[in-house]
Coordinates of C-alpha atoms in Angstrom, one line a residue:
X747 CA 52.8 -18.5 -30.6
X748 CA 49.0 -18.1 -31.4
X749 CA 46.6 -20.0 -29.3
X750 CA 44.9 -23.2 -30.9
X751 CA 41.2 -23.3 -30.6
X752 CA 41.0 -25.3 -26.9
X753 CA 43.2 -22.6 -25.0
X754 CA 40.2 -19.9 -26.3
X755 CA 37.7 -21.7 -25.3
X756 CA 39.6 -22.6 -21.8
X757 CA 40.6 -18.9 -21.7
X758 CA 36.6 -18.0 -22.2
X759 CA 35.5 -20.8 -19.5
X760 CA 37.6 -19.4 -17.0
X761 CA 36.5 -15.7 -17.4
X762 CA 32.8 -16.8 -17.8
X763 CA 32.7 -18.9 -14.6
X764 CA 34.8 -15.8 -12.8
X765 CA 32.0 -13.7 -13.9
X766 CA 28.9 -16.5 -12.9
X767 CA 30.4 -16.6 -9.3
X768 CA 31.3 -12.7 -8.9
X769 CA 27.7 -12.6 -9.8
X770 CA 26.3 -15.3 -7.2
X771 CA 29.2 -13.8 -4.4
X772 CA 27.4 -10.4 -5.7
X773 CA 23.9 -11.6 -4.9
X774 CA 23.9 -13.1 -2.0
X775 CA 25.8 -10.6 0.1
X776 CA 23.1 -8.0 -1.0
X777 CA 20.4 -7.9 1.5
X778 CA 17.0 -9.8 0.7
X779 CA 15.4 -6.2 0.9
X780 CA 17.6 -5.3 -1.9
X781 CA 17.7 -8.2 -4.4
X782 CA 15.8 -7.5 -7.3
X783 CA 13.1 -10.5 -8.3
X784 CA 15.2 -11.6 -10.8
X785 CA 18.3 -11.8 -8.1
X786 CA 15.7 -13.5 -5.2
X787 CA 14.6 -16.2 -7.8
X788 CA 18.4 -17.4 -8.2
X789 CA 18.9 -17.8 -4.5
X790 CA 17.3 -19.4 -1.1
X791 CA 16.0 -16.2 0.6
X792 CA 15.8 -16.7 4.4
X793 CA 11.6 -17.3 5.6
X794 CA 8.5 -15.9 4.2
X795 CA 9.6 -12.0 4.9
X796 CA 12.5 -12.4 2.2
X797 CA 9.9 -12.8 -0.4
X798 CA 8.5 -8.8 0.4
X799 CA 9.1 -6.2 -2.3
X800 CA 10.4 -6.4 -5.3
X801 CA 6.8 -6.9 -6.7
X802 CA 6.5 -6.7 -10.9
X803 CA 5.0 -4.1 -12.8
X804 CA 2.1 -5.1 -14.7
X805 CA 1.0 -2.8 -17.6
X806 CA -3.3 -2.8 -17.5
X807 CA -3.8 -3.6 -20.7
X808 CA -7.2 -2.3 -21.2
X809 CA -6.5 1.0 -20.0
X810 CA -2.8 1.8 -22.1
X811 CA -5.0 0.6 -25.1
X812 CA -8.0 2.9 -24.3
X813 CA -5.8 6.1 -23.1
X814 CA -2.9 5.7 -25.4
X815 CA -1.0 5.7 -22.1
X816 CA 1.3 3.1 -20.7
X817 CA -0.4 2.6 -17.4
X818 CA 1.1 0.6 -15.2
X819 CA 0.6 -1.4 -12.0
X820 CA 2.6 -1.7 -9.2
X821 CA 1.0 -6.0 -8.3
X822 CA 1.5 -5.3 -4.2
X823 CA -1.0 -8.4 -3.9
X824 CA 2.1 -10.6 -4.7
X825 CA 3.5 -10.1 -1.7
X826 CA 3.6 -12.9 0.8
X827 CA 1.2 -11.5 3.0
X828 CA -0.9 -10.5 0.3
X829 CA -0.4 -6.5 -0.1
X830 CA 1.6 -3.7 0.2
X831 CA 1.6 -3.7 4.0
X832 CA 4.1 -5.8 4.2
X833 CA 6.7 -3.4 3.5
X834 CA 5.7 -1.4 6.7
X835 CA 5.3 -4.8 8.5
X836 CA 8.7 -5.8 8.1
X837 CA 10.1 -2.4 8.2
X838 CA 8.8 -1.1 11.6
X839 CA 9.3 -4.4 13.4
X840 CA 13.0 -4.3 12.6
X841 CA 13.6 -1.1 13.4
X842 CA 11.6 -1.5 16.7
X843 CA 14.4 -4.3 17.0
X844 CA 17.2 -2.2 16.3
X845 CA 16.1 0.3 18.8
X846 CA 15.7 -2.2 21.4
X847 CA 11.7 -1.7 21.7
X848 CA 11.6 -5.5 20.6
X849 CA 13.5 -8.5 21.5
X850 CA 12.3 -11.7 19.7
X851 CA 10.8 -14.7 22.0
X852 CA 9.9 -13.0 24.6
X853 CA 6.4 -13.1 24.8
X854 CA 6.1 -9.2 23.9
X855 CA 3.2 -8.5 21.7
X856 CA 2.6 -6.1 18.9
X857 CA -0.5 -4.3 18.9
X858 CA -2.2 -2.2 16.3
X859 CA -5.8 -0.9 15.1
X860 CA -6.2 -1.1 11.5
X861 CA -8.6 -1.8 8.5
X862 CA -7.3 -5.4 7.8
X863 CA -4.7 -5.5 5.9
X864 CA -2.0 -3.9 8.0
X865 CA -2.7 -6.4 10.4
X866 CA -2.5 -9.2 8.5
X867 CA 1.1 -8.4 7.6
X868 CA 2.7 -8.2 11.2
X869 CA 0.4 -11.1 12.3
X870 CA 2.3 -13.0 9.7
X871 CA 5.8 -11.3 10.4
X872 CA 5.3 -11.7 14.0
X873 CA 5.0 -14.9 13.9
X874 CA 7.9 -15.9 11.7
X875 CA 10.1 -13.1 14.4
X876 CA 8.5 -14.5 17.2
X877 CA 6.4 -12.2 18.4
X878 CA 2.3 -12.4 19.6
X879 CA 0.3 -9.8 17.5
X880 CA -3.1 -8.3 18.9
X881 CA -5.0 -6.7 16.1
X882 CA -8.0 -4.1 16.8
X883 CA -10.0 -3.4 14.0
X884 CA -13.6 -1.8 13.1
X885 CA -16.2 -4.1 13.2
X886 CA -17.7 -2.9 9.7
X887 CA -14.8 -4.0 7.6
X888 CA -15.0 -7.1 5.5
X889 CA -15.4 -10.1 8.0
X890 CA -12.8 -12.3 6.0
X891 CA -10.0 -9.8 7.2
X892 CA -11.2 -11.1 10.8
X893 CA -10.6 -15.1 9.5
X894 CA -7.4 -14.2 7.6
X895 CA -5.6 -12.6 11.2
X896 CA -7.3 -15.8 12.8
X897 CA -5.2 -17.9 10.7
X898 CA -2.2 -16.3 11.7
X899 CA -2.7 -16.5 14.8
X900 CA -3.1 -13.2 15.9
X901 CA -6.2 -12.2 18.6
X902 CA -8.6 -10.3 16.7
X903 CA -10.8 -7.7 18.8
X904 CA -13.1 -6.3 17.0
X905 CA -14.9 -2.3 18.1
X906 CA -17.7 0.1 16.7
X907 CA -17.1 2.6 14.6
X908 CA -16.1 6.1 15.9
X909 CA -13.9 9.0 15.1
X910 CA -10.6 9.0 16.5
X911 CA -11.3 11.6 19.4
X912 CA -13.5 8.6 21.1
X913 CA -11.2 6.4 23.5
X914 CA -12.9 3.5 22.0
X915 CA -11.9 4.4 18.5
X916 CA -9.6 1.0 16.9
X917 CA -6.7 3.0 16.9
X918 CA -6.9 4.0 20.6
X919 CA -8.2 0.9 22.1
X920 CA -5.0 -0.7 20.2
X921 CA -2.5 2.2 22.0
X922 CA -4.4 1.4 25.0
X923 CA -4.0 -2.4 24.9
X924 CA 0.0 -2.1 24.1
X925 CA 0.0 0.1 27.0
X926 CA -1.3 -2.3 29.4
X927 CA 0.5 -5.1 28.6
X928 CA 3.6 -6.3 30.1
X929 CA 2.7 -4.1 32.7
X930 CA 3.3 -6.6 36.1
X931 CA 6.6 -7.5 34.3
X932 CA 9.2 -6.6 36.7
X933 CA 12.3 -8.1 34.6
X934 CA 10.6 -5.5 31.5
X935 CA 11.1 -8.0 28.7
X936 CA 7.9 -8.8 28.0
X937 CA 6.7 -5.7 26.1
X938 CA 4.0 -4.3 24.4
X939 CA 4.9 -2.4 21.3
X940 CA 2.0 -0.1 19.7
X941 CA 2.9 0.3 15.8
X942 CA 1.2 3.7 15.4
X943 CA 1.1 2.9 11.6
X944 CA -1.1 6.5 10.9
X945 CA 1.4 8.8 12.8
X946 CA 4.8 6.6 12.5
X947 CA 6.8 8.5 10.2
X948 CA 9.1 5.4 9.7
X949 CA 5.7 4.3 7.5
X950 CA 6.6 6.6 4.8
X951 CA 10.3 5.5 5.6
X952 CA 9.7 1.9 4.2
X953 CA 8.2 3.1 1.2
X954 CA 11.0 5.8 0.7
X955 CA 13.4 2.8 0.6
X956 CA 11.5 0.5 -1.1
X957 CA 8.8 0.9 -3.3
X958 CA 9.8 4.6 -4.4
X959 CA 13.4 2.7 -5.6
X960 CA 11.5 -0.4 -6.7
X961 CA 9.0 2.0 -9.3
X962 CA 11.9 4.2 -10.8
X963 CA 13.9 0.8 -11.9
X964 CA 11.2 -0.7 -13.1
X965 CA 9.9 2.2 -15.6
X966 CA 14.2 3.2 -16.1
X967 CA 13.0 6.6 -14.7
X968 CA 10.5 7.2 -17.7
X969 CA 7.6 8.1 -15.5
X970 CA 5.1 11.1 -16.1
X971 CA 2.9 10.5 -12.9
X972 CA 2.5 8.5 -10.5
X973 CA -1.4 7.6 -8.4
X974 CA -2.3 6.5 -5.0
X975 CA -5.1 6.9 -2.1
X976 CA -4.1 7.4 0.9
X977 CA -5.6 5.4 4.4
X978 CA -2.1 6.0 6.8
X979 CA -0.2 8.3 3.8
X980 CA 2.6 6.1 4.2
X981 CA 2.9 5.0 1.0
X982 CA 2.3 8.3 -1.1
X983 CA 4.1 10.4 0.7
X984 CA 6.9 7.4 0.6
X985 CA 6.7 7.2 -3.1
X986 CA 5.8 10.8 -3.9
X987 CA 8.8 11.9 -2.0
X988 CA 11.7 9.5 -3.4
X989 CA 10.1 9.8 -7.3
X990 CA 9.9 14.1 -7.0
X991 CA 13.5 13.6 -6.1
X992 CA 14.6 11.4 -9.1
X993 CA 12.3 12.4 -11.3
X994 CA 12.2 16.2 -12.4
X995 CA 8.5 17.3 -13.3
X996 CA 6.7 13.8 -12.4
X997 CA 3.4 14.9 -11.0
X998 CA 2.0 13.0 -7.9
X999 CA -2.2 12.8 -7.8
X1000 CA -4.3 11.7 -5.0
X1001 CA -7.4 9.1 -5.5
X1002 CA -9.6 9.1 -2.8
X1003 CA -12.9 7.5 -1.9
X1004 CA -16.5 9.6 -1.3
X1005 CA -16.7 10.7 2.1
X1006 CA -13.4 11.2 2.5
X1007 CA -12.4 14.9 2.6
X1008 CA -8.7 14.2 1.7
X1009 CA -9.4 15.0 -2.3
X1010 CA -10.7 19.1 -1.6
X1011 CA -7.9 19.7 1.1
X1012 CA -5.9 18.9 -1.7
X1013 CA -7.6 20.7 -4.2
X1014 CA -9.5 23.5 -2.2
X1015 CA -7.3 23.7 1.3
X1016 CA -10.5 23.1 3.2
X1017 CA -11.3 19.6 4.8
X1018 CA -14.5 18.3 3.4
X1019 CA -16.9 16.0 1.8
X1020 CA -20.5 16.4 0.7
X1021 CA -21.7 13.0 2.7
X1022 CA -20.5 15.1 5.4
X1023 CA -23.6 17.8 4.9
X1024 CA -26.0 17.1 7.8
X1025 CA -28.8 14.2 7.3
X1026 CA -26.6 12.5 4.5
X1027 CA -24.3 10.6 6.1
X1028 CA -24.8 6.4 6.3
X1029 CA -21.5 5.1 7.7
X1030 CA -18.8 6.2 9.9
X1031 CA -15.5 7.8 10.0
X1032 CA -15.7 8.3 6.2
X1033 CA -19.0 6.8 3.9
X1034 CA -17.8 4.7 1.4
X1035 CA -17.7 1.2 0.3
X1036 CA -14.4 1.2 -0.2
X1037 CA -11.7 0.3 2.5
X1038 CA -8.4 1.0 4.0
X1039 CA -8.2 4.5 2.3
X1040 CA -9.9 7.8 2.6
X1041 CA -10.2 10.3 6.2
X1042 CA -11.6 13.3 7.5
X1043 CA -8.6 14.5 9.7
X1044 CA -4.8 14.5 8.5
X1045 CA -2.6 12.2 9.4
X1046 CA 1.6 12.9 10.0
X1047 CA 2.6 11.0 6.9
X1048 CA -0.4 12.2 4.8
X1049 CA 0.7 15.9 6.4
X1050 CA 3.8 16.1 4.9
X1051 CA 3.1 15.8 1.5
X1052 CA 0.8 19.1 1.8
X1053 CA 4.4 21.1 2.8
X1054 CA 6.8 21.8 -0.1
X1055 CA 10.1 19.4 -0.9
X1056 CA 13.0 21.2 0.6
X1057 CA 14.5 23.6 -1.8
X1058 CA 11.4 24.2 -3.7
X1059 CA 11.5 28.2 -3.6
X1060 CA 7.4 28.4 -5.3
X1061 CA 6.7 26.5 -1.8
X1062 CA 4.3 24.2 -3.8
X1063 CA 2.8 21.1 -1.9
X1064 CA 4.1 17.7 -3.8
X1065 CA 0.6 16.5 -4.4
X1066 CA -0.3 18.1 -7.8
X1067 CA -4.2 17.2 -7.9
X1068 CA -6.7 15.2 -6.2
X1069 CA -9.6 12.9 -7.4
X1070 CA -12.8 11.9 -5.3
X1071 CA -14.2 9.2 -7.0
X1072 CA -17.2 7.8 -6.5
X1073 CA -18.3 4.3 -4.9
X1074 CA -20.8 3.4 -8.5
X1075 CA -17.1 4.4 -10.6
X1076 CA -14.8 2.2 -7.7
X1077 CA -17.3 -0.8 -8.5
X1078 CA -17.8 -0.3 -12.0
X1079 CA -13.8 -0.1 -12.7
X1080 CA -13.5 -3.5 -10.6
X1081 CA -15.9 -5.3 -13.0
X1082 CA -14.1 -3.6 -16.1
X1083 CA -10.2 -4.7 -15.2
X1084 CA -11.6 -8.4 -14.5
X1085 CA -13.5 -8.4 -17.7
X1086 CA -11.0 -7.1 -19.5
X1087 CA -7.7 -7.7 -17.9
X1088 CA -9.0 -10.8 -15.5
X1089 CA -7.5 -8.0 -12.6
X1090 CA -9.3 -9.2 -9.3
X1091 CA -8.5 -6.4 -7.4
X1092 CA -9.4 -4.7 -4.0
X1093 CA -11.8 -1.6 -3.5
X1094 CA -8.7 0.8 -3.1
X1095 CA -6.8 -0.2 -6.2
X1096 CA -9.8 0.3 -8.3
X1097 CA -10.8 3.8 -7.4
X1098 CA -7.0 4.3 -8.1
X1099 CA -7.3 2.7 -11.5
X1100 CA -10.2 5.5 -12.0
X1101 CA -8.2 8.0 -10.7
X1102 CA -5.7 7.1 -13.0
X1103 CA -8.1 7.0 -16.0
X1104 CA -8.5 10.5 -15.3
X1105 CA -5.4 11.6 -14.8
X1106 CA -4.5 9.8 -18.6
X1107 CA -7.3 11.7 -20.6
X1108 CA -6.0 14.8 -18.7
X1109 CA -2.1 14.3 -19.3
X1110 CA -3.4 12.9 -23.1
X1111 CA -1.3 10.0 -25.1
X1112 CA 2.2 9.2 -24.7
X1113 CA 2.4 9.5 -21.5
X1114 CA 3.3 6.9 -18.3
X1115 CA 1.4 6.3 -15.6
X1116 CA 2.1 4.1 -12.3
X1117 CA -0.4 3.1 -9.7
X1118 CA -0.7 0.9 -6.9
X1119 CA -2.5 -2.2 -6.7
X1120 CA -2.7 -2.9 -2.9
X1121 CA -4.8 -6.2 -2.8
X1122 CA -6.7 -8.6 -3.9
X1123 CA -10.3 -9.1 -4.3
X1124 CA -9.8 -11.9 -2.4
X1125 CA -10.1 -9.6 0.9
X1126 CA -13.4 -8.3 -0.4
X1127 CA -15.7 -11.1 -0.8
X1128 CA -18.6 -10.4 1.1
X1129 CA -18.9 -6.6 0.7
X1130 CA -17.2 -4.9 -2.4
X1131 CA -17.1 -8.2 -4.6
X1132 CA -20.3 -9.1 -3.1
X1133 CA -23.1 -8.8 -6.2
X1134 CA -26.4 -9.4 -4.0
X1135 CA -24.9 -6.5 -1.6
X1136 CA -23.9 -4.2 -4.2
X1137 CA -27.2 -4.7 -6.0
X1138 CA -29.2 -4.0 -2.5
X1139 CA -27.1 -0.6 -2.4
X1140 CA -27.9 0.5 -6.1
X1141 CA -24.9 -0.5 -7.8
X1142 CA -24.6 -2.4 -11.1
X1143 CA -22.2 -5.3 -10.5
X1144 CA -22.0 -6.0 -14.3
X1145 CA -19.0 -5.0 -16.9
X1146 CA -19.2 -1.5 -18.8
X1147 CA -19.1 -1.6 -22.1
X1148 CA -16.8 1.3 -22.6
X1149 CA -14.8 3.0 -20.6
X1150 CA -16.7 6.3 -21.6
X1151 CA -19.4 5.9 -18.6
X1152 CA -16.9 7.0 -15.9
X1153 CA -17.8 10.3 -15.0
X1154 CA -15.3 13.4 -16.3
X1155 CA -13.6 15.3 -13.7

């Protein structure tokens, strides 16, 4: 006998509430590190380092228009901590955890020299794991860096410039620090654990597993290149990596900051940068306004993307160009995205919004493009969005017109 109307609509009910709590049962056993921002924003997520990752993909408006291009942006300011450095933050601490380096609350410290931003993502996880955090950090970078680690409590210890051959260089002093402490505990539980973010290859690990993943859902796979500068080389090597793997003939380009001789060891094989000719040079380590990317020395995560991906029998390395961009273009490209796109983004997301500029009018239309956007302006208040500062070094803080003044590489 045929079903009256009611038994359908019980019959659908049933199936369609089976099918809303496989879903939710679905969900919630998948790890926060896994959920997809949709899939987070139907459930609780455990403390402040569920809400890391799964950042949105923003397409620059400005830029598509301009290039014919769908250029992208990968909004890592949205993280909690307020850039892409949380992925490592949350990464290395656990697996220092799972290797038994760190046991929560128990007054062991993590330590760590760094531009800013890397330190204000394990001050904050630290403290939601339970951890003290000891940040060392050049004493040229934006001061507001400084106030931010303040705020989460970390102790900030601040050191001239100097290449990383001096014992007093940031990086060593914060090797040197984890080193020492703990050191008259007999019972060993009170540790200090030195992050090593430059040479840690569990850096490019995080971004392997995460970001890489995170970029190829978002774009379904349909992605031509994809653009990033390189401080650590944690996350291009990550991404570059895990995309040249799913993604067969996606080129991977390096933006990078004058002074900084990453950009012709890519392009040339020789380490160099003309602010490096004798009698030019203003600032150390590398002379640029721009911070958190950009070297003169190559660092193991950077180092591996200059090798060729296993099985690649033309023994290519998986960068396929290199941009050096200039500081006038980084600051000139910040004033055009918040013009145009109201974008308030940090030094290193707009030299690789330049880069990527480039890499559009070089690829030509129909093409798609992903970058990174790291952080916000925010960070960058009293030196690279400073306009009395820029003005005093030469630079013009307004809008371009057009997007025809960046120079043509």
């Amino acid at each position: 006998m045929p079903l009256d109307n009611s038994a359908h609509i019980c019959t659908a009910a049933a199936v369609l509430t089976a099918a809303v709590c496989f879903q939710g049962w679905r969900i919630l056993n998948k790890p926060e590190s896994k959920r997809t921002a949709t899939e987070r924003s139907a459930v609780i997520v455990h403390g402040i380092t569920g809400l890391i990752g799964n950042t949105p993909l923003i397409r620059i408006n400005s830029l598509s228009d301009a290039t014919g291009c769908e250029i992208l942006g990968k909004a890592e300011f949205l993280n909690p901590g307020g850039s892409s450095k949380d992925r490592i933050a949350l990464y290395l601490i656990e697996q220092a955890e799972k290797s038994g380096q760190l046991v929560p609350h128990t007054d062991s410290c993590i330590f760590e020299g760094t531009s800013g931003s890397t330190g204000i993502s394990l001050a904050m996880v630290a403290r939601a794991k339970g951890y003290l955090c000891h940040i060392v950090m050049p004493s040229d970078q934006a001061i507001e860096k400084s106030q931010l680690l303040e705020r989460h409590g970390a102790t900030v210890e601040r050191v001239a410039p100097c290449s990383i051959v001096d014992k007093n260089n940031f990086v060593n002093v914060a090797r040197r620090r984890a080193a020492e402490y703990g050191a008259d505990d007999k019972s060993g539980t009170r540790r200090g654990y030195f992050v090593n973010q430059f040479e840690n290859p569990l850096n490019s690990d995080a971004h392997y597993r995460s970001t890489g993943p995170e970029i190829f859902q978002q774009t379904n796979g349909h992605i031509h290149a994809f653009v990033h500068g390189s401080g650590t080389g944690g996350t291009i090597a990550g991404v570059t990596h895990y995309l040249k793997q799913q993604v067969p003939g996606i080129m991977s380009f390096l933006a990078d900051p004058q002074g900084s001789g990453l950009a012709n060891k890519v392009n040339h094989g020789v380490m160099f940068a003309a602010t490096e000719r004798e009698g030019t040079r203003r600032r150390q380590q590398v002379d640029t306004l721009v911070e958190g990317v950009g070297l003169n020395r190559l660092t193991r995560n950077f180092a591996n993307l200059l090798k060729p991906m296993q099985g690649d029998s033309k023994g290519k390395c998986m960068l396929d160009g290199a941009v050096s961009v200039s500081d006038r273009d980084a600051v000139r490209m910040s004033r055009w995205l918040m013009a145009n796109d109201g974008l308030f983004i940090g030094s290193s997301g707009a030299i690789n919004c330049v880069t990527t500029l480039h890499v559009a009018r070089r690829l030509g239309q129909g093409h798609t493009i992903v970058t990174i956007l790291a952080d916000s302006g925010q960070r960058h208040l009293t030196k690279f969005w400073n306009d009395q500062a820029m003005v005093s070094l030469g630079h013009d803080v307004n809008a371009p017109a057009t997007l025809d003044i960046f120079e043509q590489q």
